[in-house]
Coordinates of N, CA, C and O in Angstrom, one line a residue:
X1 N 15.0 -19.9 -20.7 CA 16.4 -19.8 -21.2 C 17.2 -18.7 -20.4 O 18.3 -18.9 -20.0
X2 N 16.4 -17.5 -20.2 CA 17.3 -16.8 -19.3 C 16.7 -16.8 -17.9 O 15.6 -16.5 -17.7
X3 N 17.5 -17.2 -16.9 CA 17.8 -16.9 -15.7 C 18.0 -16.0 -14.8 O 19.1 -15.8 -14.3
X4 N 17.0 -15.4 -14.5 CA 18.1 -14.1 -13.2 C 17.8 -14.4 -12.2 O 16.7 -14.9 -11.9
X5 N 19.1 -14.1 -11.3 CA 19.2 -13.6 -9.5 C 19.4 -12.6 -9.0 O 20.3 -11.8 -9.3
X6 N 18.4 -12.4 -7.7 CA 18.8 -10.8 -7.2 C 19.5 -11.3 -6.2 O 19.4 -12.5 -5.8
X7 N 20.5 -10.4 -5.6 CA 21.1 -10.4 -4.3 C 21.3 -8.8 -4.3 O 20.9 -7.9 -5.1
X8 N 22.3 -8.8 -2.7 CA 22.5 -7.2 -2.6 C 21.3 -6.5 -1.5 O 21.7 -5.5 -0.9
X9 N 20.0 -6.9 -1.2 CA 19.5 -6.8 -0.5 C 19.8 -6.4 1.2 O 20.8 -7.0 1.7
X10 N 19.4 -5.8 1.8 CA 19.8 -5.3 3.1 C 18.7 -4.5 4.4 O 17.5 -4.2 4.2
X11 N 19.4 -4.4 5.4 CA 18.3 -3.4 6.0 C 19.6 -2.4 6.2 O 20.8 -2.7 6.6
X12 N 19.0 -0.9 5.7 CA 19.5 0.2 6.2 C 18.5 1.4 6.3 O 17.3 1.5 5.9
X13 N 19.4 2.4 7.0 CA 19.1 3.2 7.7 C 18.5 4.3 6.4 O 19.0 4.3 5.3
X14 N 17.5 5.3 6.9 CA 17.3 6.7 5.8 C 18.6 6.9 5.6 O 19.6 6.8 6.3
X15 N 18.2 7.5 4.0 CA 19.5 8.3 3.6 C 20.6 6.8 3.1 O 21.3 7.0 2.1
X16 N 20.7 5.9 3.6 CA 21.8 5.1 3.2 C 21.6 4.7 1.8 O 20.7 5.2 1.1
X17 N 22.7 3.7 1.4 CA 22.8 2.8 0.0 C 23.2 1.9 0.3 O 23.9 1.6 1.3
X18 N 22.3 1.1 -1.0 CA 22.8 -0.4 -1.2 C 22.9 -0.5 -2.6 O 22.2 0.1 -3.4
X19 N 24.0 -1.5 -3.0 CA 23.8 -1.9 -4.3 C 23.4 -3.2 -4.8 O 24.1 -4.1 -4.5
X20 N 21.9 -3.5 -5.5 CA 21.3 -4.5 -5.8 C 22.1 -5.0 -7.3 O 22.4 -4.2 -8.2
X21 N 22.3 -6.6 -7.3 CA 22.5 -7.1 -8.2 C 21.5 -8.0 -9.3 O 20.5 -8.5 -8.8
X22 N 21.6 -8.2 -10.3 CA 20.6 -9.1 -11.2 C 21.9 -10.1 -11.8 O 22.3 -9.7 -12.8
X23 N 22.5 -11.3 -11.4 CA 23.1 -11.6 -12.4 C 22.0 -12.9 -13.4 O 21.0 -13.4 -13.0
X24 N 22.6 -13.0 -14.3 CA 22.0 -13.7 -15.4 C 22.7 -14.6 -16.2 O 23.9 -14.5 -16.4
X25 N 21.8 -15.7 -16.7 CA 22.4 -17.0 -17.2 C 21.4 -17.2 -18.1 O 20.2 -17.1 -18.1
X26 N 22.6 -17.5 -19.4 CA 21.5 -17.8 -20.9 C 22.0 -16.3 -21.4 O 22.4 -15.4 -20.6
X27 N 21.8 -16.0 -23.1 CA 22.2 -15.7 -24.0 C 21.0 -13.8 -23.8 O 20.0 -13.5 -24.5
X28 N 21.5 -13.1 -22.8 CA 21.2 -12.0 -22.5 C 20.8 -11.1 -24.3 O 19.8 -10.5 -24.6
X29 N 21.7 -11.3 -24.9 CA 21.8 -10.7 -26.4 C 19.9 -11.1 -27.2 O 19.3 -10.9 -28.2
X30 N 19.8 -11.7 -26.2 CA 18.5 -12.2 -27.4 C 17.1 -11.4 -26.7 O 15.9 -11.6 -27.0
X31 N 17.7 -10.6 -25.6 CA 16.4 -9.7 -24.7 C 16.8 -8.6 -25.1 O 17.8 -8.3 -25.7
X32 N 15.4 -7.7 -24.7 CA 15.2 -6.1 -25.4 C 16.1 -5.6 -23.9 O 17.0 -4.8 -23.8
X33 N 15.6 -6.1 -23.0 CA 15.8 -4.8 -21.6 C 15.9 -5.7 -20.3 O 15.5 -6.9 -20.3
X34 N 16.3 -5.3 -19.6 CA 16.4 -5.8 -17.5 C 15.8 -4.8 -17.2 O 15.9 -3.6 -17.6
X35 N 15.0 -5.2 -16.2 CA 14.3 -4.2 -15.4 C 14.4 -4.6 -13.9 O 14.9 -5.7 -13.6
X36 N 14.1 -4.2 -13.5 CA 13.8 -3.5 -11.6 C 12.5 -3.9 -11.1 O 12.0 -4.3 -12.2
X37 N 11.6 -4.0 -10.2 CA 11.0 -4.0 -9.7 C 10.6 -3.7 -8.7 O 11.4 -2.9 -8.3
X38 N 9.8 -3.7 -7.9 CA 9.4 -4.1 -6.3 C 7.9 -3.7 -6.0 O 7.2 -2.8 -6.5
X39 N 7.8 -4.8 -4.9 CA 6.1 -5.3 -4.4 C 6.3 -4.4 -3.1 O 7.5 -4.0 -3.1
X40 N 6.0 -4.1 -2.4 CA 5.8 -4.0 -0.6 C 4.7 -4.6 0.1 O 3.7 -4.4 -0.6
X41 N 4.5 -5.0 0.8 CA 3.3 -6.0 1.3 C 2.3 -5.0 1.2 O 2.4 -3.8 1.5
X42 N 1.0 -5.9 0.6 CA -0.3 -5.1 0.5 C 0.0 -3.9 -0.6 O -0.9 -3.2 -0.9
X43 N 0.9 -3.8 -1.0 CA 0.9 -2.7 -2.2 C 1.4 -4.0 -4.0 O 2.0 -5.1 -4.2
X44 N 0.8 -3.1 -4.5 CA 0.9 -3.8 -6.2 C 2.6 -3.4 -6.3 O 3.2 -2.4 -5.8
X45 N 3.2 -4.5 -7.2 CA 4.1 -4.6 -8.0 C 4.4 -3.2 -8.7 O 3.5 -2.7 -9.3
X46 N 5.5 -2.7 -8.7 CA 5.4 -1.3 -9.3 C 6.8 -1.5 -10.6 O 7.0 -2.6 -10.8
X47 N 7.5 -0.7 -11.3 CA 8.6 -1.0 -12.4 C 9.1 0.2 -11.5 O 8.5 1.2 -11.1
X48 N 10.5 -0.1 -11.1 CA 12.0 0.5 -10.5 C 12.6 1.7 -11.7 O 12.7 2.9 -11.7
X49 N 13.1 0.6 -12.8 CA 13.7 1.0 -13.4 C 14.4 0.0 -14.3 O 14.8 -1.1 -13.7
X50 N 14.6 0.2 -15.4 CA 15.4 -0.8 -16.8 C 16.2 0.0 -17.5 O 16.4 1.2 -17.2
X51 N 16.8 -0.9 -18.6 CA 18.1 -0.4 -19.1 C 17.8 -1.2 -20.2 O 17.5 -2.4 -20.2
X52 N 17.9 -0.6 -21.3 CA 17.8 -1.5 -23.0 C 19.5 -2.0 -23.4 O 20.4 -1.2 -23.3
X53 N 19.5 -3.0 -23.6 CA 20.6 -4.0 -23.4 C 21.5 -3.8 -24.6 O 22.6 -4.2 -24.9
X54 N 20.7 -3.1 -25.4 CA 21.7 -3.1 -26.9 C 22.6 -1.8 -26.6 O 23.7 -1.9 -26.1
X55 N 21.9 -0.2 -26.9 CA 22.8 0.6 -26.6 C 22.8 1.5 -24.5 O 23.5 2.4 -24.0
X56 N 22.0 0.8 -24.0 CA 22.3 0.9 -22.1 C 21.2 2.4 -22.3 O 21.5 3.2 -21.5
X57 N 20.3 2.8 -23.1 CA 19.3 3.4 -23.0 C 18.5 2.9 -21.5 O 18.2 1.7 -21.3
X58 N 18.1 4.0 -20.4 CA 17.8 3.7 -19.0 C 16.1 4.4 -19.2 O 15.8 5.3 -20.0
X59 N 15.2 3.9 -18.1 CA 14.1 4.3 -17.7 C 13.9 4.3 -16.1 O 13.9 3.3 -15.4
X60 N 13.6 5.6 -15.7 CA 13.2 5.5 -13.9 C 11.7 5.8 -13.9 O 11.1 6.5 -14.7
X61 N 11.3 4.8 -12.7 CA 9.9 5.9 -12.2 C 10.2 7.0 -11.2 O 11.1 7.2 -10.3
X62 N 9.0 7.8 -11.7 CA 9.1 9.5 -11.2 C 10.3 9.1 -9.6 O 11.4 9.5 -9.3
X63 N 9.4 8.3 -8.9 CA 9.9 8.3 -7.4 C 11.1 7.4 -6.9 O 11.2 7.0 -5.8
X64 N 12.2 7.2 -8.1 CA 13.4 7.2 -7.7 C 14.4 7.6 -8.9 O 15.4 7.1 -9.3
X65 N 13.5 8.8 -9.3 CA 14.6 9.8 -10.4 C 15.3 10.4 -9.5 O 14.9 10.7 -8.3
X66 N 16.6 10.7 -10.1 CA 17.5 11.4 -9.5 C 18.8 10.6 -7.7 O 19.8 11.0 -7.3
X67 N 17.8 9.5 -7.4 CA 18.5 8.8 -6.2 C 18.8 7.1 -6.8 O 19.7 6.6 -6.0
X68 N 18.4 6.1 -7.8 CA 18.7 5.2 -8.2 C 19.3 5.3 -9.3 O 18.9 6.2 -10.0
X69 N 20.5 4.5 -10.0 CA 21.0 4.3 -11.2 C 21.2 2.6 -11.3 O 21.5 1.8 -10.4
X70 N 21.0 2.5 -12.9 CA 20.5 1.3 -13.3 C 21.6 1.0 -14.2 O 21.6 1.8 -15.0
X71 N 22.8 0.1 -14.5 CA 24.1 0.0 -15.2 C 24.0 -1.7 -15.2 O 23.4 -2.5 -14.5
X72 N 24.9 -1.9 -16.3 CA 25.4 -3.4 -16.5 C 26.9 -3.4 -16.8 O 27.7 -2.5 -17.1
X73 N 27.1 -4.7 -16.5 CA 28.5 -4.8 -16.9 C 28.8 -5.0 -18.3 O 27.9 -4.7 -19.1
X74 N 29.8 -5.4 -18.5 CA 30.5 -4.9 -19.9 C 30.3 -6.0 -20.9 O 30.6 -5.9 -22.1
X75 N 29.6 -7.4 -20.1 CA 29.3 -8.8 -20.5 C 28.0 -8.4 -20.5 O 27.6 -9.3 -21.3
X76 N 27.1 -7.8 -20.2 CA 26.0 -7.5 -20.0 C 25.1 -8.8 -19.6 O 24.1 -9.3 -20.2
X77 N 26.0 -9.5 -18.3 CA 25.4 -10.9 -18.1 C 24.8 -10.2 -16.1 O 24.2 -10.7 -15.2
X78 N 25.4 -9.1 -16.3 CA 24.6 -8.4 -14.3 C 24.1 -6.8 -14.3 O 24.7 -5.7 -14.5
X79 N 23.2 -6.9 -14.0 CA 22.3 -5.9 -14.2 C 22.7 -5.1 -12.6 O 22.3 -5.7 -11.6
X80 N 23.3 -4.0 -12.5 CA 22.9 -3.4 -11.0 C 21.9 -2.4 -10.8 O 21.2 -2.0 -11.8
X81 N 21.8 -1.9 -9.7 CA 21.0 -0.7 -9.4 C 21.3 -0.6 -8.0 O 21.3 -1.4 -7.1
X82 N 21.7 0.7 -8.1 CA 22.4 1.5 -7.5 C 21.4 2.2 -6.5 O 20.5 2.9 -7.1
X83 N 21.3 2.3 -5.4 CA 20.2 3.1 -4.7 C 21.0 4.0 -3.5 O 21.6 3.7 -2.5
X84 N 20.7 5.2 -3.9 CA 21.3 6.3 -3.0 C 19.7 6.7 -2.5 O 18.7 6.2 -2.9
X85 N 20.2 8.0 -1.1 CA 19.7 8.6 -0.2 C 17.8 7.5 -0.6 O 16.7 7.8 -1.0
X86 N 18.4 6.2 -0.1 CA 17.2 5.4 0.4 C 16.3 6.1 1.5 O 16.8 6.8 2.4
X87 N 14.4 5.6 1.2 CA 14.2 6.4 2.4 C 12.8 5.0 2.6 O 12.5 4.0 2.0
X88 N 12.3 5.6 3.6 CA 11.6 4.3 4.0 C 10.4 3.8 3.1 O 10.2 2.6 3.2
X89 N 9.8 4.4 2.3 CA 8.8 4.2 1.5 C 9.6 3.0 0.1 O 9.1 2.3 -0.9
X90 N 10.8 3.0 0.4 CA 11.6 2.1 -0.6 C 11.9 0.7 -0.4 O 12.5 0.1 -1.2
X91 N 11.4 0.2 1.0 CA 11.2 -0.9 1.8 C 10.2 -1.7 0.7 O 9.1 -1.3 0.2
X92 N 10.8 -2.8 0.5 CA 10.0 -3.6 -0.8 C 10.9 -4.9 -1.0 O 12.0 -5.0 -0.6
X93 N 10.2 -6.1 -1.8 CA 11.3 -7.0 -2.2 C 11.3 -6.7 -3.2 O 10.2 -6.3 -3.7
X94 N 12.6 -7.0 -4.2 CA 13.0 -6.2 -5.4 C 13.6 -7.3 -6.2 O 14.6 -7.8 -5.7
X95 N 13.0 -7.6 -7.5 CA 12.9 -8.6 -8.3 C 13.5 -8.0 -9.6 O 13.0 -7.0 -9.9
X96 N 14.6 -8.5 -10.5 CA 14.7 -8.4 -11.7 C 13.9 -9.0 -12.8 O 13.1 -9.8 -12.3
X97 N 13.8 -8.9 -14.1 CA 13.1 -9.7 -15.0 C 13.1 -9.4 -16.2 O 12.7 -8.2 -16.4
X98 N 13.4 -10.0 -17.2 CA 13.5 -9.0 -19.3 C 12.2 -8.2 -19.2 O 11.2 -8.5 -18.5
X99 N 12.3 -7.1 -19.8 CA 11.6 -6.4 -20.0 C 11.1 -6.3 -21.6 O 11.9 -6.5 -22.5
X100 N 9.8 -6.0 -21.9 CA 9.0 -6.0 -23.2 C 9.5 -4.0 -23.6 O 9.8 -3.0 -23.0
X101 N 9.4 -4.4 -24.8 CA 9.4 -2.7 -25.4 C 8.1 -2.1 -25.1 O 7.3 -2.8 -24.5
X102 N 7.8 -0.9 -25.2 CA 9.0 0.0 -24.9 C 9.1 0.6 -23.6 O 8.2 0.6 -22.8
X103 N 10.2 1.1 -23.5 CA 11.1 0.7 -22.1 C 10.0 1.6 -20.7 O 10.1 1.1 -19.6
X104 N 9.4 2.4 -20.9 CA 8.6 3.0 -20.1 C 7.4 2.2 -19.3 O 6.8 2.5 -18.3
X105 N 7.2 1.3 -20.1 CA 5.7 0.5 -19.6 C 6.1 -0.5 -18.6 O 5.3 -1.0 -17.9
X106 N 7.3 -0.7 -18.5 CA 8.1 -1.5 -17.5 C 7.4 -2.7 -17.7 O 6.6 -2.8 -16.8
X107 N 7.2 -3.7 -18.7 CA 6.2 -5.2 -18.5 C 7.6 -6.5 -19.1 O 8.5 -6.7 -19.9
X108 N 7.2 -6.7 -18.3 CA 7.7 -8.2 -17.4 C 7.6 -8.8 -18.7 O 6.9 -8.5 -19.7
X109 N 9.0 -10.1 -18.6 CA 8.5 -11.0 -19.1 C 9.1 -12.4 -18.0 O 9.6 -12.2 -16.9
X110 N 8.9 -13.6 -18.7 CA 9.4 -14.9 -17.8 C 9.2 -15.1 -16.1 O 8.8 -14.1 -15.5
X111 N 9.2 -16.0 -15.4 CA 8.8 -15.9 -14.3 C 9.9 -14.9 -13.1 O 10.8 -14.2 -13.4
X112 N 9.4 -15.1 -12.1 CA 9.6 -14.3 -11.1 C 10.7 -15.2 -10.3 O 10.6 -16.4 -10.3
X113 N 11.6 -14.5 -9.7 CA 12.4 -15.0 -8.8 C 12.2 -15.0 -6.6 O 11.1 -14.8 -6.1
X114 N 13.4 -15.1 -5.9 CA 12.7 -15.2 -5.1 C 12.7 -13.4 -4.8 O 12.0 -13.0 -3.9
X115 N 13.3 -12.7 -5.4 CA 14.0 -11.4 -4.8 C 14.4 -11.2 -4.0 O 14.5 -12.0 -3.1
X116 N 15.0 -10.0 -4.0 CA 15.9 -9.5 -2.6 C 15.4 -8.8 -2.0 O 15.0 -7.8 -2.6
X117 N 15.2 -8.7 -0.6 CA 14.6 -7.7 0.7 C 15.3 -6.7 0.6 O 16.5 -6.8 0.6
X118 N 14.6 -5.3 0.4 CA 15.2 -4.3 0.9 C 14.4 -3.5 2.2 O 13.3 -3.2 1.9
X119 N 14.8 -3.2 3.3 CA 14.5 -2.0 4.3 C 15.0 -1.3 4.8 O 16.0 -1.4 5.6
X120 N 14.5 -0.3 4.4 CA 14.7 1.2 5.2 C 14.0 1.6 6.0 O 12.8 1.8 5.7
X121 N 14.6 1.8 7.4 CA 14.0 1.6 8.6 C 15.3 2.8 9.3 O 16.5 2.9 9.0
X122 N 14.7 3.5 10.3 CA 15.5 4.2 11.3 C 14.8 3.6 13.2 O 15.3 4.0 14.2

């Protein structure tokens, strides 16, 4: 029932930004959370960061506190994430998906999309 797409994806340089999108299709009101992701080859699936959809209550992991922010629109039908002073360990494909309570355990629900490439590369 709900649908998401990532785009926003890119290659940039250390220190740059990009802004990743999630938009969504189907009745967003009936999920707890959107969350973030990303894989990097040979490394496990890790949780980015989510946002609880009722009052925009946010969750980061340790290693992009303070440089990613996680917002929706006012339809709360597109999820962004915001990534400042990118550095190369952030190189990953980065997947949206509803998120299970509570908001720290970052767990998935519904399937997987294609995601969006991100690299940071000098």
């Amino acid at each position: 029932q709900l649908q998401l797409v990532e785009s926003g994806g890119g290659l940039v340089q250390p220190g740059g930004s990009l802004r990743l999108s999630c938009a969504a299709s189907g009745f967003t009101s009936r999920y707890y959370a959107i969350g973030w992701f990303r894989q990097a080859p040979g490394k496990e699936r890790e949780g980015v960061s989510c946002i609880r959809l009722t009052d925009g209550t946010t969750y980061y992991a340790d290693s992009v506190q303070g440089r990613f922010t996680i917002s929706t629109d006012n339809a709360k039908n597109t999820v962004y994430l915001q990534m400042n002073s990118l550095k190369p360990e952030d190189t990953a494909v980065y997947y949206c998906a509803a998120v299970r309570p509570p908001l720290a355990t970052m767990t998935p629900l519904g399937s997987w999309g294609q995601g969006t490439q991100v690299t940071v590369s000098s």
